[in-house]
mmCIF file of C-alpha atoms in Angstrom:
data_model
loop_
_atom_site.group_PDB
_atom_site.id
_atom_site.type_symbol
_atom_site.label_atom_id
_atom_site.label_comp_id
_atom_site.label_asym_id
_atom_site.label_seq_id
_atom_site.Cartn_x
_atom_site.Cartn_y
_atom_site.Cartn_z
ATOM 1 C CA ILE A 469 11.765 3.525 -10.976
ATOM 2 C CA LEU A 470 12.571 2.599 -7.343
ATOM 3 C CA ASN A 471 13.669 -1.254 -7.495
ATOM 4 C CA VAL A 472 12.279 -2.878 -4.062
ATOM 5 C CA GLU A 473 12.825 -6.553 -3.316
ATOM 6 C CA GLN A 474 11.497 -8.503 -0.556
ATOM 7 C CA SER A 475 12.689 -11.863 0.215
ATOM 8 C CA PRO A 476 11.602 -14.661 0.861
ATOM 9 C CA GLN A 477 8.550 -14.495 -1.423
ATOM 10 C CA SER A 478 6.731 -16.938 0.969
ATOM 11 C CA LEU A 479 7.300 -18.612 4.434
ATOM 12 C CA HIS A 480 5.818 -21.510 6.194
ATOM 13 C CA VAL A 481 6.570 -21.542 9.850
ATOM 14 C CA GLN A 482 5.031 -23.385 12.752
ATOM 15 C CA GLU A 483 3.103 -21.801 15.754
ATOM 16 C CA GLY A 484 5.665 -20.349 18.085
ATOM 17 C CA ASP A 485 8.557 -19.963 15.569
ATOM 18 C CA SER A 486 10.177 -16.679 15.358
ATOM 19 C CA THR A 487 10.813 -15.589 11.751
ATOM 20 C CA ASN A 488 12.111 -12.675 9.734
ATOM 21 C CA PHE A 489 12.115 -11.203 6.226
ATOM 22 C CA THR A 490 14.030 -8.600 4.141
ATOM 23 C CA CYS A 491 13.177 -5.474 2.186
ATOM 24 C CA SER A 492 15.885 -4.275 -0.009
ATOM 25 C CA PHE A 493 15.951 -0.737 -1.805
ATOM 26 C CA PRO A 494 18.265 1.707 -3.286
ATOM 27 C CA SER A 495 19.947 3.484 -0.503
ATOM 28 C CA SER A 496 20.401 6.663 -2.556
ATOM 29 C CA ASN A 497 17.809 9.374 -2.018
ATOM 30 C CA PHE A 498 16.021 7.496 0.861
ATOM 31 C CA TYR A 499 13.558 9.402 2.819
ATOM 32 C CA ALA A 500 11.095 6.721 4.584
ATOM 33 C CA LEU A 501 10.351 3.240 4.611
ATOM 34 C CA HIS A 502 6.692 1.886 5.438
ATOM 35 C CA TRP A 503 5.672 -1.778 6.544
ATOM 36 C CA TYR A 504 2.340 -2.817 5.878
ATOM 37 C CA ARG A 505 0.512 -6.042 6.755
ATOM 38 C CA TRP A 506 -2.175 -7.364 4.315
ATOM 39 C CA GLU A 507 -4.449 -10.253 5.545
ATOM 40 C CA THR A 508 -6.670 -12.083 3.167
ATOM 41 C CA ALA A 509 -10.074 -10.305 2.660
ATOM 42 C CA LYS A 510 -9.126 -7.479 4.689
ATOM 43 C CA SER A 511 -7.315 -3.980 3.884
ATOM 44 C CA PRO A 512 -3.684 -3.502 4.205
ATOM 45 C CA GLU A 513 -2.964 -2.482 7.837
ATOM 46 C CA ALA A 514 0.032 0.089 8.583
ATOM 47 C CA LEU A 515 2.784 -1.412 10.828
ATOM 48 C CA PHE A 516 5.668 1.001 11.005
ATOM 49 C CA VAL A 517 6.787 4.060 9.305
ATOM 50 C CA MET A 518 10.611 4.629 9.698
ATOM 51 C CA THR A 519 12.985 7.433 8.698
ATOM 52 C CA LEU A 520 16.298 7.165 10.605
ATOM 53 C CA ASN A 521 19.057 4.818 10.123
ATOM 54 C CA GLY A 522 19.339 2.451 13.099
ATOM 55 C CA ASP A 523 15.847 3.051 13.619
ATOM 56 C CA GLU A 524 13.986 0.328 15.706
ATOM 57 C CA LYS A 525 10.284 -0.184 15.875
ATOM 58 C CA LYS A 526 8.051 -2.594 17.833
ATOM 59 C CA LYS A 527 4.364 -3.242 18.171
ATOM 60 C CA GLY A 528 3.598 -6.285 20.186
ATOM 61 C CA ARG A 529 5.490 -9.215 18.884
ATOM 62 C CA ILE A 530 6.451 -7.516 15.653
ATOM 63 C CA SER A 531 9.453 -5.478 15.257
ATOM 64 C CA ALA A 532 11.529 -3.695 12.402
ATOM 65 C CA THR A 533 14.866 -2.298 11.899
ATOM 66 C CA LEU A 534 16.268 -0.114 9.238
ATOM 67 C CA ASN A 535 19.745 0.191 7.661
ATOM 68 C CA THR A 536 19.455 3.178 5.069
ATOM 69 C CA LYS A 537 23.159 3.093 4.254
ATOM 70 C CA GLU A 538 23.117 -0.349 3.042
ATOM 71 C CA GLY A 539 19.421 -0.069 1.723
ATOM 72 C CA TYR A 540 17.580 -2.762 3.727
ATOM 73 C CA SER A 541 15.050 -3.194 6.516
ATOM 74 C CA TYR A 542 14.193 -6.335 8.489
ATOM 75 C CA LEU A 543 10.820 -7.452 10.002
ATOM 76 C CA TYR A 544 10.887 -9.846 12.795
ATOM 77 C CA ILE A 545 7.992 -11.912 14.505
ATOM 78 C CA LYS A 546 8.507 -13.426 17.883
ATOM 79 C CA GLY A 547 6.522 -16.419 18.578
ATOM 80 C CA SER A 548 4.379 -16.580 15.259
ATOM 81 C CA GLN A 549 0.603 -17.261 15.684
ATOM 82 C CA PRO A 550 -1.852 -18.103 13.066
ATOM 83 C CA GLU A 551 -3.328 -14.973 13.107
ATOM 84 C CA ASP A 552 0.057 -13.500 11.939
ATOM 85 C CA SER A 553 -0.580 -15.133 8.810
ATOM 86 C CA ALA A 554 -0.718 -12.194 5.967
ATOM 87 C CA THR A 555 1.149 -10.678 3.193
ATOM 88 C CA TYR A 556 3.787 -8.269 4.661
ATOM 89 C CA LEU A 557 4.618 -5.404 2.362
ATOM 90 C CA CYS A 558 7.600 -2.881 2.382
ATOM 91 C CA ALA A 559 7.404 0.362 0.600
ATOM 92 C CA PRO A 560 10.363 3.047 0.570
ATOM 93 C CA THR A 561 10.036 6.656 -0.547
ATOM 94 C CA ARG A 562 12.443 9.223 -1.798
ATOM 95 C CA THR A 563 11.151 12.542 -0.918
ATOM 96 C CA SER A 564 8.940 14.039 1.890
ATOM 97 C CA TYR A 565 5.976 14.012 -0.646
ATOM 98 C CA GLY A 566 7.092 11.179 -2.610
ATOM 99 C CA LYS A 567 4.798 8.180 -3.432
ATOM 100 C CA LEU A 568 5.166 4.727 -2.089
ATOM 101 C CA THR A 569 6.806 2.153 -4.109
ATOM 102 C CA PHE A 570 5.623 -1.167 -2.740
ATOM 103 C CA GLY A 571 7.541 -4.482 -3.012
ATOM 104 C CA GLN A 572 5.888 -7.699 -3.990
ATOM 105 C CA GLY A 573 5.744 -8.908 -0.290
ATOM 106 C CA THR A 574 6.380 -11.781 1.779
ATOM 107 C CA ILE A 575 3.594 -14.178 2.451
ATOM 108 C CA LEU A 576 3.558 -15.917 5.819
ATOM 109 C CA THR A 577 1.734 -18.662 6.551
ATOM 110 C CA VAL A 578 1.909 -19.881 10.188
ATOM 111 C CA HIS A 579 0.535 -23.550 10.939
ATOM 112 C CA PRO A 580 -0.870 -24.265 14.224
ATOM 113 C CA LYS B 646 -13.914 7.323 13.939
ATOM 114 C CA ALA B 647 -15.201 5.800 10.710
ATOM 115 C CA GLY B 648 -12.508 4.364 8.368
ATOM 116 C CA VAL B 649 -11.952 4.538 4.635
ATOM 117 C CA THR B 650 -14.936 3.910 2.601
ATOM 118 C CA GLN B 651 -15.078 2.941 -0.976
ATOM 119 C CA THR B 652 -18.060 2.578 -3.208
ATOM 120 C CA PRO B 653 -18.960 0.470 -5.180
ATOM 121 C CA ARG B 654 -17.229 -2.614 -3.654
ATOM 122 C CA TYR B 655 -17.604 -4.658 -6.776
ATOM 123 C CA LEU B 656 -18.076 -3.732 -10.388
ATOM 124 C CA ILE B 657 -18.602 -5.581 -13.884
ATOM 125 C CA LYS B 658 -17.852 -3.334 -16.980
ATOM 126 C CA THR B 659 -17.499 -4.172 -20.506
ATOM 127 C CA ARG B 660 -14.379 -3.369 -22.477
ATOM 128 C CA GLY B 661 -14.612 0.312 -23.794
ATOM 129 C CA GLN B 662 -16.762 1.338 -21.180
ATOM 130 C CA GLN B 663 -15.688 3.791 -18.560
ATOM 131 C CA VAL B 664 -15.931 3.588 -14.657
ATOM 132 C CA THR B 665 -15.843 6.063 -11.812
ATOM 133 C CA LEU B 666 -15.054 4.743 -8.358
ATOM 134 C CA SER B 667 -15.363 6.675 -4.857
ATOM 135 C CA CYS B 668 -13.556 6.999 -1.843
ATOM 136 C CA SER B 669 -14.455 8.792 1.451
ATOM 137 C CA PRO B 670 -11.128 9.255 3.465
ATOM 138 C CA ILE B 671 -11.155 9.288 7.261
ATOM 139 C CA SER B 672 -12.620 12.521 8.793
ATOM 140 C CA GLY B 673 -9.802 15.150 8.748
ATOM 141 C CA HIS B 674 -7.591 13.330 6.549
ATOM 142 C CA ARG B 675 -6.662 15.421 3.331
ATOM 143 C CA SER B 676 -4.451 13.136 1.581
ATOM 144 C CA VAL B 677 -6.047 10.467 -0.634
ATOM 145 C CA SER B 678 -3.936 7.884 -2.724
ATOM 146 C CA TRP B 679 -5.182 5.659 -5.171
ATOM 147 C CA TYR B 680 -3.615 1.959 -5.870
ATOM 148 C CA GLN B 681 -4.061 -0.781 -8.278
ATOM 149 C CA GLN B 682 -3.725 -4.220 -7.041
ATOM 150 C CA THR B 683 -3.374 -7.137 -9.602
ATOM 151 C CA PRO B 684 -1.623 -10.511 -9.012
ATOM 152 C CA GLY B 685 1.237 -10.140 -11.684
ATOM 153 C CA GLN B 686 2.114 -6.372 -10.700
ATOM 154 C CA GLY B 687 1.226 -6.148 -6.882
ATOM 155 C CA LEU B 688 0.269 -2.871 -5.497
ATOM 156 C CA GLN B 689 0.930 0.006 -7.761
ATOM 157 C CA PHE B 690 0.601 3.565 -7.012
ATOM 158 C CA LEU B 691 -1.840 5.494 -9.198
ATOM 159 C CA PHE B 692 -1.993 9.072 -7.848
ATOM 160 C CA GLU B 693 -2.239 11.021 -4.628
ATOM 161 C CA TYR B 694 -4.418 14.012 -4.106
ATOM 162 C CA PHE B 695 -3.779 16.627 -1.239
ATOM 163 C CA SER B 696 -6.308 19.604 -0.708
ATOM 164 C CA GLU B 697 -8.030 19.016 -4.285
ATOM 165 C CA THR B 698 -4.550 18.788 -6.007
ATOM 166 C CA GLN B 699 -2.874 16.070 -7.523
ATOM 167 C CA ARG B 700 0.803 15.844 -5.920
ATOM 168 C CA ASN B 701 1.941 12.558 -7.262
ATOM 169 C CA LYS B 702 1.449 10.519 -10.193
ATOM 170 C CA GLY B 703 2.257 6.790 -11.159
ATOM 171 C CA ASN B 704 3.071 5.226 -14.235
ATOM 172 C CA PHE B 705 -0.418 4.847 -15.667
ATOM 173 C CA PRO B 706 -1.663 5.885 -18.940
ATOM 174 C CA GLY B 707 -3.834 8.911 -19.324
ATOM 175 C CA ARG B 708 -7.110 6.605 -19.164
ATOM 176 C CA PHE B 709 -6.613 6.712 -15.526
ATOM 177 C CA SER B 710 -7.608 10.091 -13.827
ATOM 178 C CA GLY B 711 -8.885 11.351 -10.557
ATOM 179 C CA ARG B 712 -10.114 14.228 -8.730
ATOM 180 C CA GLN B 713 -10.428 15.455 -5.019
ATOM 181 C CA PHE B 714 -13.448 17.531 -3.920
ATOM 182 C CA SER B 715 -13.270 20.131 -1.194
ATOM 183 C CA ASN B 716 -14.480 17.499 1.483
ATOM 184 C CA SER B 717 -11.623 15.518 0.567
ATOM 185 C CA ARG B 718 -13.568 12.734 -1.066
ATOM 186 C CA SER B 719 -11.940 11.419 -4.192
ATOM 187 C CA GLU B 720 -12.870 9.951 -7.140
ATOM 188 C CA MET B 721 -10.964 8.005 -9.749
ATOM 189 C CA ASN B 722 -12.172 7.627 -13.642
ATOM 190 C CA VAL B 723 -11.065 4.835 -15.865
ATOM 191 C CA SER B 724 -12.029 5.626 -19.511
ATOM 192 C CA THR B 725 -12.150 3.107 -22.320
ATOM 193 C CA LEU B 726 -11.675 0.028 -20.234
ATOM 194 C CA GLU B 727 -9.265 -2.746 -21.061
ATOM 195 C CA LEU B 728 -9.410 -6.338 -20.080
ATOM 196 C CA GLY B 729 -5.968 -5.653 -18.319
ATOM 197 C CA ASP B 730 -7.887 -2.940 -15.964
ATOM 198 C CA SER B 731 -9.386 -5.904 -14.094
ATOM 199 C CA ALA B 732 -7.936 -5.433 -10.784
ATOM 200 C CA LEU B 733 -8.516 -4.320 -6.835
ATOM 201 C CA TYR B 734 -8.630 -0.425 -6.604
ATOM 202 C CA LEU B 735 -7.643 0.619 -3.162
ATOM 203 C CA CYS B 736 -7.536 4.136 -1.630
ATOM 204 C CA ALA B 737 -5.927 5.086 1.344
ATOM 205 C CA SER B 738 -5.968 8.347 3.416
ATOM 206 C CA SER B 739 -3.354 9.832 5.270
ATOM 207 C CA SER B 740 -3.508 12.979 7.808
ATOM 208 C CA GLY B 741 -0.252 14.298 6.488
ATOM 209 C CA THR B 742 2.479 13.629 3.787
ATOM 210 C CA VAL B 743 2.174 10.219 2.349
ATOM 211 C CA SER B 744 5.975 9.776 2.842
ATOM 212 C CA SER B 745 5.937 10.408 6.547
ATOM 213 C CA TYR B 746 2.466 9.278 7.742
ATOM 214 C CA GLU B 747 0.605 5.910 8.027
ATOM 215 C CA GLN B 748 -1.828 5.230 5.333
ATOM 216 C CA TYR B 749 -5.280 3.988 6.242
ATOM 217 C CA PHE B 750 -6.515 1.751 3.476
ATOM 218 C CA GLY B 751 -10.305 1.284 2.265
ATOM 219 C CA PRO B 752 -11.854 -2.117 1.815
ATOM 220 C CA GLY B 753 -11.216 -1.493 -2.161
ATOM 221 C CA THR B 754 -13.410 -1.811 -5.103
ATOM 222 C CA ARG B 755 -13.010 -5.136 -7.092
ATOM 223 C CA LEU B 756 -13.478 -4.030 -10.936
ATOM 224 C CA THR B 757 -13.966 -6.849 -13.527
ATOM 225 C CA VAL B 758 -13.474 -6.016 -17.204
ATOM 226 C CA THR B 759 -15.077 -8.470 -19.640
#
């Protein structure tokens, strides 16, 4: 069983604030890490798939970094907007055909 | 391009009954994965099908089963329903291996077992 931890569990920020949260996973047998955003009443939406140590990916105001040696990934949101309010989920996988094991997620609320 | 569709969207069943949920992936996608989401356990992997073959399986009892058809549409079945099976069931399709490619999720089927 793959132990995936996300912190913090929840986060409240003001519009315009920048924020970041963490996904920790076992560094052994790492293959890839996925980040998803899940807004209330919608389906989870893929943000990034990262495979290489030191990977950095960016999509608009959201970016992510990956450290496979120590087993963590950071997700950053610059200048948070109310529409960024969602649960952010990470999911590592150990093999090229492996299943995704989702963390419990970080619930982000951005207040106008 | 049409997204992932799931039917039905809502379902109410009685304990002991069985249920079948359906998922149609994005056209051209051959991988379909199923997940169960409950407040206490989060999003948990059930199984993945690729080209009609189950490629991965999560830690769920044998009451949970699935299959995939030649057109990549997938069904999952839960037999002898228990109250704890009440959950949101999501399916996701991918163009390649689940590990390397983004998954596109459907809207889910909300199952309530009474």
